[in-house]
Tab-separated table of C-alpha atoms in Angstrom:
chain	number	residue	atom	x	y	z
A	1	MET	CA	114.122	146.296	169.914
A	2	GLY	CA	114.865	149.849	168.853
A	3	THR	CA	113.088	151.630	166.046
A	4	VAL	CA	114.688	152.770	162.827
A	5	ASP	CA	113.743	155.997	161.091
A	6	LEU	CA	113.720	154.734	157.527
A	7	PRO	CA	112.864	158.043	155.815
A	8	SER	CA	115.787	159.748	157.583
A	9	ASP	CA	118.088	156.894	156.604
A	10	ARG	CA	117.007	157.149	152.974
A	11	SER	CA	117.472	160.935	152.979
A	12	TRP	CA	120.939	160.535	154.474
A	13	ALA	CA	121.806	157.896	151.863
A	14	ARG	CA	120.590	160.086	149.006
A	15	GLY	CA	122.600	163.032	150.300
A	16	HIS	CA	125.653	160.831	150.799
A	17	TRP	CA	125.588	159.463	147.275
A	18	ARG	CA	124.876	162.904	145.797
A	19	ILE	CA	128.039	164.285	147.418
A	20	THR	CA	129.974	161.191	146.383
A	21	GLY	CA	128.819	161.641	142.783
A	22	TRP	CA	130.026	165.231	142.642
A	23	LEU	CA	133.367	164.281	144.158
A	24	LEU	CA	133.782	161.323	141.798
A	25	ALA	CA	133.379	163.655	138.830
A	26	ALA	CA	135.413	166.556	140.237
A	27	VAL	CA	138.453	164.523	141.294
A	28	TRP	CA	139.340	163.837	137.661
A	29	LEU	CA	139.642	167.570	136.997
A	30	PHE	CA	143.065	167.396	138.599
A	31	PHE	CA	144.406	166.295	135.221
A	32	LEU	CA	143.468	169.660	133.725
A	33	ASN	CA	146.368	171.189	135.649
A	34	ILE	CA	148.701	170.724	132.672
A	35	PRO	CA	146.744	172.843	130.180
A	36	LEU	CA	145.850	175.281	132.990
A	37	LEU	CA	149.535	175.858	133.826
A	38	THR	CA	150.261	176.330	130.137
A	39	ALA	CA	147.513	178.961	129.935
A	40	LEU	CA	148.668	180.789	133.049
A	41	HIS	CA	152.245	181.046	131.700
A	42	GLN	CA	151.192	182.723	128.451
A	43	ALA	CA	152.787	186.099	127.843
A	44	GLU	CA	149.644	187.767	126.492
A	45	VAL	CA	146.886	188.494	128.977
A	46	TRP	CA	144.132	187.600	126.524
A	47	ARG	CA	145.657	184.177	125.944
A	48	ARG	CA	145.768	183.571	129.697
A	49	ALA	CA	142.144	184.705	130.014
A	50	VAL	CA	140.932	182.555	127.125
A	51	GLY	CA	142.809	179.478	128.284
A	52	ALA	CA	141.792	179.738	131.955
A	53	SER	CA	138.144	180.661	131.308
A	54	THR	CA	137.562	177.884	128.773
A	55	LEU	CA	139.132	175.313	131.115
A	56	VAL	CA	136.983	176.474	134.023
A	57	GLY	CA	133.879	176.293	131.834
A	58	PHE	CA	134.996	172.893	130.578
A	59	GLY	CA	135.408	171.548	134.129
A	60	VAL	CA	132.075	172.905	135.340
A	61	LEU	CA	130.220	171.499	132.327
A	62	TYR	CA	131.907	168.100	132.659
A	63	VAL	CA	130.997	167.749	136.343
A	64	TRP	CA	127.425	168.896	135.706
A	65	VAL	CA	126.983	166.481	132.775
A	66	PHE	CA	128.339	163.579	134.842
A	67	GLU	CA	125.961	164.282	137.728
A	68	TRP	CA	123.031	164.828	135.337
A	69	SER	CA	123.571	161.489	133.612
A	70	ARG	CA	123.940	159.737	136.966
A	71	SER	CA	120.655	161.207	138.225
A	72	CYS	CA	118.935	160.053	135.022
A	73	ARG	CA	120.054	156.498	135.637
A	74	GLN	CA	119.007	156.600	139.278
A	75	ALA	CA	115.555	157.839	138.234
A	76	HIS	CA	115.355	155.097	135.547
A	77	ARG	CA	115.144	157.708	132.788
A	78	PRO	CA	116.894	157.179	129.449
A	79	ILE	CA	119.578	159.668	128.432
A	80	PRO	CA	118.387	161.537	125.285
A	81	ARG	CA	120.873	160.870	122.508
A	82	ARG	CA	120.601	164.321	120.955
A	83	ARG	CA	121.267	165.986	124.275
A	84	ALA	CA	124.192	163.628	124.916
A	85	TRP	CA	125.775	164.509	121.576
A	86	SER	CA	125.138	168.212	122.278
A	87	PHE	CA	127.000	167.961	125.571
A	88	LEU	CA	129.913	166.172	123.913
A	89	ALA	CA	130.044	168.819	121.185
A	90	ALA	CA	130.022	171.558	123.836
A	91	LEU	CA	132.883	169.912	125.724
A	92	LEU	CA	134.892	169.481	122.555
A	93	GLY	CA	134.126	173.047	121.532
A	94	LEU	CA	135.361	174.435	124.853
A	95	GLY	CA	138.540	172.375	124.515
A	96	LEU	CA	139.174	173.734	121.017
A	97	ALA	CA	138.274	177.275	122.059
A	98	GLY	CA	141.060	177.216	124.643
A	99	ILE	CA	143.811	176.459	122.072
A	100	PRO	CA	145.107	180.075	122.011
A	101	GLY	CA	145.907	179.714	125.719
A	102	THR	CA	146.533	175.989	126.143
A	103	GLU	CA	148.227	175.320	122.778
A	104	GLY	CA	148.875	171.602	122.241
A	105	ASP	CA	147.954	170.751	125.821
A	106	TRP	CA	144.289	171.169	124.884
A	107	LEU	CA	144.517	167.498	123.895
A	108	THR	CA	144.223	166.651	127.594
A	109	THR	CA	140.562	167.653	127.417
A	110	LEU	CA	139.998	164.718	125.050
A	111	VAL	CA	140.440	162.422	128.045
A	112	PHE	CA	137.298	163.928	129.560
A	113	VAL	CA	135.448	163.952	126.249
A	114	ALA	CA	136.113	160.215	125.852
A	115	ALA	CA	135.032	159.507	129.423
A	116	ALA	CA	131.862	161.560	128.931
A	117	ALA	CA	131.070	159.624	125.757
A	118	VAL	CA	131.257	156.356	127.699
A	119	PHE	CA	128.675	157.361	130.304
A	120	LEU	CA	126.441	159.343	127.916
A	121	LEU	CA	126.244	157.206	124.778
A	122	PRO	CA	125.406	153.596	123.953
A	123	THR	CA	128.396	151.269	123.993
A	124	ARG	CA	129.127	151.244	120.248
A	125	GLU	CA	128.804	154.991	119.786
A	126	GLY	CA	130.880	155.636	122.893
A	127	LEU	CA	133.578	153.283	121.578
A	128	VAL	CA	133.750	155.263	118.331
A	129	VAL	CA	134.303	158.502	120.249
A	130	VAL	CA	136.990	156.858	122.404
A	131	VAL	CA	138.867	155.629	119.311
A	132	LEU	CA	138.702	159.065	117.681
A	133	ALA	CA	139.907	160.716	120.885
A	134	ALA	CA	142.821	158.268	121.113
A	135	LEU	CA	143.792	158.924	117.476
A	136	ALA	CA	143.577	162.707	117.818
A	137	PRO	CA	147.012	163.286	119.494
A	138	PRO	CA	149.153	161.548	116.843
A	139	VAL	CA	147.063	162.968	114.003
A	140	SER	CA	147.265	166.465	115.486
A	141	ALA	CA	151.044	166.183	115.850
A	142	ALA	CA	151.314	165.210	112.197
A	143	LEU	CA	149.208	168.182	111.089
A	144	VAL	CA	150.648	170.763	113.529
A	145	PRO	CA	154.380	170.186	114.048
A	146	ALA	CA	154.393	172.487	117.083
A	147	TRP	CA	152.156	170.015	118.933
A	148	LYS	CA	154.159	167.065	120.088
A	149	SER	CA	152.455	163.712	120.026
A	150	GLU	CA	152.322	162.586	123.625
A	151	GLY	CA	151.743	158.893	124.216
A	152	THR	CA	150.612	159.707	127.738
A	153	VAL	CA	147.478	161.409	126.369
A	154	VAL	CA	146.571	158.357	124.305
A	155	PHE	CA	147.161	156.118	127.316
A	156	ALA	CA	145.101	158.442	129.527
A	157	VAL	CA	142.206	158.384	127.037
A	158	VAL	CA	142.154	154.580	126.998
A	159	LEU	CA	142.595	154.233	130.768
A	160	ALA	CA	139.938	156.819	131.622
A	161	SER	CA	137.506	155.232	129.168
A	162	PHE	CA	137.950	151.791	130.699
A	163	ALA	CA	137.589	153.205	134.211
A	164	MET	CA	134.442	155.120	133.280
A	165	PHE	CA	133.055	152.037	131.560
A	166	GLY	CA	133.397	150.118	134.839
A	167	VAL	CA	131.848	152.953	136.857
A	168	THR	CA	128.955	153.224	134.409
A	169	ARG	CA	128.234	149.493	134.441
A	170	LEU	CA	128.403	149.460	138.252
A	171	ALA	CA	125.932	152.335	138.423
A	172	GLN	CA	123.682	150.556	135.943
A	173	ARG	CA	123.741	147.327	137.983
A	174	ASN	CA	122.988	149.248	141.165
A	175	THR	CA	120.064	150.938	139.449
A	176	GLU	CA	118.741	147.590	138.215
A	177	LEU	CA	119.148	146.152	141.717
A	178	GLN	CA	117.195	149.036	143.242
A	179	ALA	CA	114.457	148.600	140.636
A	180	ALA	CA	114.300	144.874	141.384
A	181	GLN	CA	114.075	145.542	145.126
A	182	GLN	CA	111.245	148.023	144.568
A	183	GLU	CA	109.402	145.496	142.397
A	184	ILE	CA	109.859	142.783	145.029
A	185	HIS	CA	108.489	145.132	147.672
A	186	ARG	CA	105.518	146.012	145.457
A	187	LEU	CA	104.758	142.356	144.777
A	188	ALA	CA	105.063	141.500	148.464
A	189	VAL	CA	102.559	144.225	149.335
A	190	ALA	CA	100.209	143.037	146.586
A	191	GLU	CA	100.510	139.432	147.776
A	192	GLU	CA	99.778	140.427	151.357
A	193	ARG	CA	96.736	142.407	150.268
A	194	ALA	CA	95.498	139.473	148.208
A	195	ARG	CA	96.029	137.098	151.137
A	196	THR	CA	94.127	139.381	153.502
A	197	ALA	CA	91.270	139.815	151.014
A	198	ARG	CA	91.130	136.043	150.475
A	199	ASP	CA	91.062	135.286	154.193
A	200	LEU	CA	88.412	137.898	154.892
A	201	HIS	CA	86.295	136.509	152.066
A	202	ASP	CA	86.613	132.949	153.304
A	203	ILE	CA	85.842	133.896	156.899
A	204	LEU	CA	82.966	136.299	156.310
A	205	GLY	CA	81.509	134.307	153.418
A	206	HIS	CA	80.981	131.302	155.661
A	207	SER	CA	79.988	133.160	158.833
A	208	LEU	CA	77.560	135.565	157.189
A	209	THR	CA	75.964	132.748	155.205
A	210	VAL	CA	75.234	130.848	158.416
A	211	VAL	CA	74.070	134.047	160.117
A	212	ALA	CA	71.641	134.728	157.256
A	213	VAL	CA	70.291	131.168	157.354
A	214	LYS	CA	69.832	131.210	161.127
A	215	ALA	CA	68.240	134.663	161.076
A	216	GLU	CA	65.771	133.475	158.427
A	217	LEU	CA	65.010	130.363	160.468
A	218	ALA	CA	64.501	132.448	163.627
A	219	GLY	CA	62.088	134.687	161.748
A	220	ARG	CA	59.986	131.711	160.709
A	221	LEU	CA	60.039	130.264	164.239
A	222	LEU	CA	59.286	133.507	166.006
A	223	GLU	CA	55.522	132.823	166.174
A	224	LEU	CA	55.587	129.034	165.954
A	225	ASP	CA	58.302	128.300	168.510
A	226	PRO	CA	59.614	131.387	170.331
A	227	ALA	CA	61.990	129.327	172.486
A	228	ARG	CA	63.637	127.767	169.425
A	229	ALA	CA	63.757	131.181	167.773
A	230	ALA	CA	65.573	132.560	170.817
A	231	VAL	CA	68.136	129.769	170.533
A	232	GLU	CA	68.724	130.590	166.879
A	233	ILE	CA	69.064	134.309	167.660
A	234	ALA	CA	71.611	133.434	170.326
A	235	ASP	CA	73.519	131.431	167.714
A	236	VAL	CA	73.371	134.414	165.371
A	237	GLU	CA	74.918	136.599	168.081
A	238	ARG	CA	77.593	133.995	168.791
A	239	LEU	CA	78.453	133.630	165.105
A	240	ALA	CA	78.618	137.386	164.651
A	241	ARG	CA	81.020	137.680	167.586
A	242	GLN	CA	83.073	134.793	166.223
A	243	ALA	CA	83.220	136.433	162.798
A	244	LEU	CA	84.393	139.662	164.419
A	245	ALA	CA	87.067	137.760	166.336
A	246	ASP	CA	88.164	136.031	163.131
A	247	VAL	CA	88.446	139.345	161.306
A	248	ARG	CA	90.535	140.758	164.133
A	249	GLY	CA	92.615	137.606	164.085
A	250	THR	CA	93.203	137.967	160.356
A	251	VAL	CA	94.324	141.554	160.738
A	252	GLY	CA	96.593	140.526	163.599
A	253	ALA	CA	97.858	137.490	161.630
A	254	TYR	CA	97.209	135.061	164.472
A	255	ARG	CA	93.988	133.383	163.321
A	256	GLY	CA	94.042	129.681	162.563
A	257	VAL	CA	91.577	127.152	161.200
A	258	ALA	CA	91.180	123.669	162.680
A	259	LEU	CA	89.415	120.776	161.002
A	260	VAL	CA	87.576	119.667	164.155
A	261	THR	CA	86.221	123.176	164.690
A	262	GLU	CA	85.069	123.438	161.095
A	263	LEU	CA	83.337	120.051	161.277
A	264	ALA	CA	81.373	121.233	164.308
A	265	GLY	CA	80.523	124.496	162.560
A	266	ALA	CA	79.450	122.578	159.454
A	267	ARG	CA	77.103	120.409	161.511
A	268	SER	CA	75.455	123.510	162.981
A	269	ALA	CA	75.237	125.390	159.680
A	270	LEU	CA	73.724	122.460	157.773
A	271	ALA	CA	71.188	121.810	160.514
A	272	ALA	CA	70.122	125.463	160.511
A	273	ALA	CA	69.647	125.330	156.750
A	274	GLY	CA	67.466	122.242	157.062
A	275	ILE	CA	69.986	120.029	155.317
A	276	VAL	CA	70.470	116.497	156.588
A	277	ALA	CA	74.125	116.318	157.570
A	278	GLN	CA	76.421	113.326	157.737
A	279	VAL	CA	79.490	114.728	159.442
A	280	PRO	CA	82.245	112.800	161.263
A	281	GLU	CA	82.276	113.267	165.001
A	282	ALA	CA	86.075	113.360	165.069
A	283	ALA	CA	88.936	113.883	162.661
A	284	PRO	CA	92.035	111.719	162.247
A	285	PRO	CA	95.277	113.144	163.597
A	286	LEU	CA	96.838	115.227	160.848
A	287	PRO	CA	99.881	117.458	160.447
A	288	VAL	CA	99.102	121.091	161.268
A	289	GLU	CA	99.250	122.444	157.709
A	290	ARG	CA	97.105	119.619	156.308
A	291	ASP	CA	94.598	119.955	159.153
A	292	GLU	CA	94.260	123.673	158.379
A	293	LEU	CA	93.878	123.022	154.634
A	294	PHE	CA	91.164	120.426	155.225
A	295	GLY	CA	89.446	122.840	157.609
A	296	TRP	CA	89.350	125.494	154.886
A	297	ALA	CA	88.002	122.904	152.444
A	298	VAL	CA	85.139	121.969	154.798
A	299	ARG	CA	84.347	125.641	155.387
A	300	GLU	CA	84.278	126.481	151.686
A	301	GLY	CA	82.358	123.343	150.732
A	302	VAL	CA	79.649	123.780	153.384
A	303	THR	CA	79.293	127.481	152.572
A	304	ASN	CA	78.638	126.596	148.932
A	305	VAL	CA	76.194	123.839	149.853
A	306	VAL	CA	74.179	126.145	152.094
A	307	ARG	CA	74.302	129.113	149.757
A	308	HIS	CA	73.999	127.644	146.258
A	309	SER	CA	73.267	123.967	146.009
A	310	GLY	CA	69.635	123.656	147.106
A	311	ALA	CA	70.629	120.289	148.539
A	312	ARG	CA	68.663	118.193	151.028
A	313	ARG	CA	71.581	116.047	152.154
A	314	CYS	CA	75.277	116.731	152.649
A	315	GLU	CA	78.035	114.303	153.536
A	316	ILE	CA	81.556	115.146	154.655
A	317	ARG	CA	84.243	112.484	154.417
A	318	VAL	CA	87.635	112.879	156.006
A	319	GLU	CA	90.600	110.628	155.284
A	320	PRO	CA	94.263	111.027	156.198
A	321	THR	CA	95.050	112.245	152.665
A	322	ALA	CA	91.758	113.739	151.469
A	323	VAL	CA	88.548	115.472	152.465
A	324	GLU	CA	85.286	115.538	150.510
A	325	VAL	CA	82.090	117.557	150.797
A	326	ARG	CA	79.252	115.828	148.891
A	327	ASP	CA	75.690	117.028	148.353
A	328	ASP	CA	72.645	116.000	146.331
A	329	GLY	CA	71.840	119.481	145.116
A	330	ARG	CA	71.956	121.217	141.767
A	331	GLY	CA	75.281	122.996	142.426
A	332	PRO	CA	77.674	124.000	141.212
A	333	ALA	CA	79.506	123.976	144.513
A	334	GLY	CA	82.518	125.856	143.182
A	335	GLU	CA	80.795	129.116	142.347
A	336	SER	CA	80.744	130.729	145.730
A	337	ASP	CA	80.437	134.138	144.109
A	338	PRO	CA	80.811	135.646	140.632
A	339	ALA	CA	84.553	136.081	141.085
A	340	GLY	CA	85.064	132.653	142.598
A	341	HIS	CA	87.252	134.008	145.387
A	342	GLY	CA	86.519	131.137	147.753
A	343	LEU	CA	87.633	128.426	145.405
A	344	VAL	CA	90.597	130.513	144.213
A	345	GLY	CA	91.761	130.969	147.800
A	346	LEU	CA	91.342	127.262	148.508
A	347	ARG	CA	93.421	126.360	145.447
A	348	GLU	CA	96.141	128.789	146.513
A	349	ARG	CA	96.341	127.149	149.924
A	350	ALA	CA	96.315	123.682	148.392
A	351	ARG	CA	99.147	124.592	146.035
A	352	ARG	CA	101.459	125.174	148.982
A	353	LEU	CA	101.119	121.493	149.923
A	354	ASP	CA	101.063	120.221	146.327
A	355	ALA	CA	97.452	119.231	146.959
A	356	THR	CA	94.730	119.060	144.318
A	357	VAL	CA	91.280	120.657	144.419
A	358	SER	CA	88.515	119.220	142.283
A	359	VAL	CA	84.923	120.386	142.021
A	360	GLY	CA	82.319	118.743	139.839
A	361	ARG	CA	79.305	116.545	139.493
A	362	ARG	CA	79.304	113.290	141.421
A	363	PRO	CA	79.967	110.099	139.446
A	364	ASP	CA	76.356	109.006	139.926
A	365	GLY	CA	75.113	112.365	138.651
A	366	ARG	CA	73.167	113.127	141.826
A	367	GLY	CA	74.765	116.280	143.167
A	368	PHE	CA	78.232	117.755	143.411
A	369	VAL	CA	81.409	117.025	145.270
A	370	LEU	CA	84.326	119.174	146.433
A	371	ARG	CA	87.484	117.136	147.038
A	372	VAL	CA	90.890	118.222	148.327
A	373	ALA	CA	93.626	115.595	148.299
A	374	VAL	CA	97.297	115.645	149.156
A	375	PRO	CA	99.839	113.319	147.522
A	376	ASP	CA	100.336	109.972	149.189
A	377	GLY	CA	103.251	110.019	151.561
A	378	ASP	CA	103.235	113.835	151.832
A	379	PRO	CA	104.850	114.567	155.193
A	380	ALA	CA	103.034	117.878	155.480
């Protein structure tokens, strides 16, 4: 499968949309040809200069304002209202300043003022500007008889405003979609980090606890029974290598947990800690996801018993729909560390199968019990 250069693709996309944005704003300037022709046909040179220069300045400012507002939305920055009104006033001022050269055709610039109000201002304020721009041609014709009221200008104001409203809403939705995609990506990364931290905690918490217990036992046996101490040291080496393999497996996302394996590990860990263990020799056939969940439950429960409970006996019960780790210690079995990561991780795994995790004192008051149960009839 070929590789994709994502940064280059993003750079190309940004450049593509930047050019598209400039073109989208500039293409509308074609409608300034009417006042521009009027200015260029003026008899006096100064009128031609005033009309042409103000229209050029008007077009440049309009395109720049459009691109500026679009970049603000893409960067998720609000458009300052005072600056928006300043830009609109500047556009209107340039349109009015060109009257000596454009005469009544300056009204065409109101089409752009209305469109700019739509993408710069909130909806209600923009609507007010659009209405005023649409009323300006007939009012101007009534006040200045030389300026004919052209219905085409009113229609152009309304049409351009509606078109810009659609473009603005589309840009806003695209911006919201990009923000949502970025948030989804951030949450996915955070979830993956949390999963990795949880798995590493569960793996190393159990393995290092057993390693510490066996190392302590080997130290006590070193003078009394060197052969037994050597066996325990060999187990420590094996467990350390297994923990390393599990960590590598977690990083590579191919590590799995099996109930049978965890039962065997529990038997060894409890024996090394001097705890009388009652562990099933075999496990009932279970679906893969449930078998893995029960394996995690045994690992977490035995780790807590060895590390915290001070128990002398531990019993593990496995049923098709539940697994229990019971001890006669002082507990509590759920506090594997101050943050409770082990139990939190176990509950997260159980939630995927709609299973329940309960930790508390045994009904007879003699010790604690960790129980994980799936609903009856759960096919998982």
